[in-house]
Short mmCIF file of C-alpha atoms in Angstrom, two decimals:
data_model
loop_
_atom_site.label_atom_id
_atom_site.label_comp_id
_atom_site.label_asym_id
_atom_site.label_seq_id
_atom_site.Cartn_x
_atom_site.Cartn_y
_atom_site.Cartn_z
CA MET A 1 10.44 -25.66 -26.37
CA VAL A 2 13.21 -27.22 -24.04
CA THR A 3 17.16 -25.99 -25.21
CA TYR A 4 19.87 -28.57 -25.51
CA LEU A 5 23.45 -27.98 -25.20
CA ASP A 6 27.01 -29.67 -24.83
CA ALA A 7 28.01 -29.58 -21.37
CA ALA A 8 31.85 -29.34 -22.01
CA THR A 9 30.87 -25.40 -23.57
CA ALA A 10 28.23 -25.01 -20.98
CA PRO A 11 27.98 -22.22 -18.60
CA LEU A 12 28.55 -22.60 -14.89
CA ARG A 13 25.79 -21.09 -13.80
CA ASN A 14 21.85 -23.05 -14.19
CA THR A 15 20.63 -21.46 -17.71
CA GLY A 16 17.56 -23.21 -17.73
CA GLN A 17 18.81 -25.71 -20.69
CA ILE A 18 19.67 -29.45 -20.59
CA ARG A 19 23.34 -30.26 -20.55
CA LEU A 20 24.19 -33.31 -22.57
CA TYR A 21 27.61 -35.51 -21.89
CA ASP A 22 29.63 -37.56 -23.87
CA GLU A 23 30.99 -40.74 -22.61
CA GLU A 24 34.31 -38.85 -21.43
CA GLY A 25 31.57 -37.01 -19.23
CA PHE A 26 29.72 -40.17 -17.86
CA VAL A 27 32.87 -42.08 -16.92
CA GLY A 28 34.24 -39.13 -14.57
CA MET A 29 30.79 -39.09 -13.25
CA ARG A 30 31.12 -43.04 -12.57
CA LYS A 31 34.52 -42.59 -10.95
CA ALA A 32 33.33 -40.05 -8.60
CA CYS A 33 30.38 -42.01 -8.25
CA ASP A 34 31.96 -45.17 -7.11
CA LEU A 35 34.85 -43.20 -4.46
CA THR A 36 31.67 -41.55 -3.31
CA ALA A 37 30.21 -45.03 -2.38
CA ARG A 38 33.24 -46.12 -0.60
CA CYS A 39 33.99 -43.50 1.13
CA LEU A 40 30.52 -43.76 2.51
CA ASP A 41 30.68 -47.83 3.31
CA GLU A 42 33.63 -46.96 5.31
CA LEU A 43 32.23 -44.33 7.24
CA VAL A 44 29.44 -46.48 8.41
CA THR A 45 31.93 -48.19 10.49
CA MET A 46 33.42 -44.37 11.58
CA VAL A 47 30.26 -42.83 12.76
CA ALA A 48 29.52 -43.62 16.57
CA PRO A 49 27.90 -41.56 19.52
CA GLY A 50 31.46 -39.57 20.39
CA VAL A 51 33.29 -39.10 17.14
CA THR A 52 33.16 -35.78 16.24
CA THR A 53 32.44 -34.21 12.98
CA GLU A 54 35.76 -32.92 12.70
CA ALA A 55 36.93 -36.49 12.60
CA ILE A 56 34.28 -37.49 9.91
CA ASP A 57 35.22 -34.41 8.02
CA ARG A 58 39.41 -35.37 8.41
CA PHE A 59 39.00 -38.69 7.37
CA VAL A 60 36.53 -38.20 4.23
CA PHE A 61 39.05 -35.32 3.31
CA GLU A 62 42.13 -38.05 3.61
CA PHE A 63 40.10 -40.56 1.93
CA GLY A 64 39.40 -38.48 -1.15
CA MET A 65 43.60 -37.47 -1.00
CA ASP A 66 44.19 -41.19 -1.21
#
């Protein structure tokens, strides 16, 4: 049997129940996905031999903070 619960009141740990999100939750997910997609698009121009993971990490951090 599958059990459903509201995502807003769901516990942080995995219970095996399926979370149901409301429209506000989906708006936040779309915003996060858009930010991630734009960051990955920018990374394509940055990643090259000789570029350190530290430089990439710094770029991603600063991109997210802007």
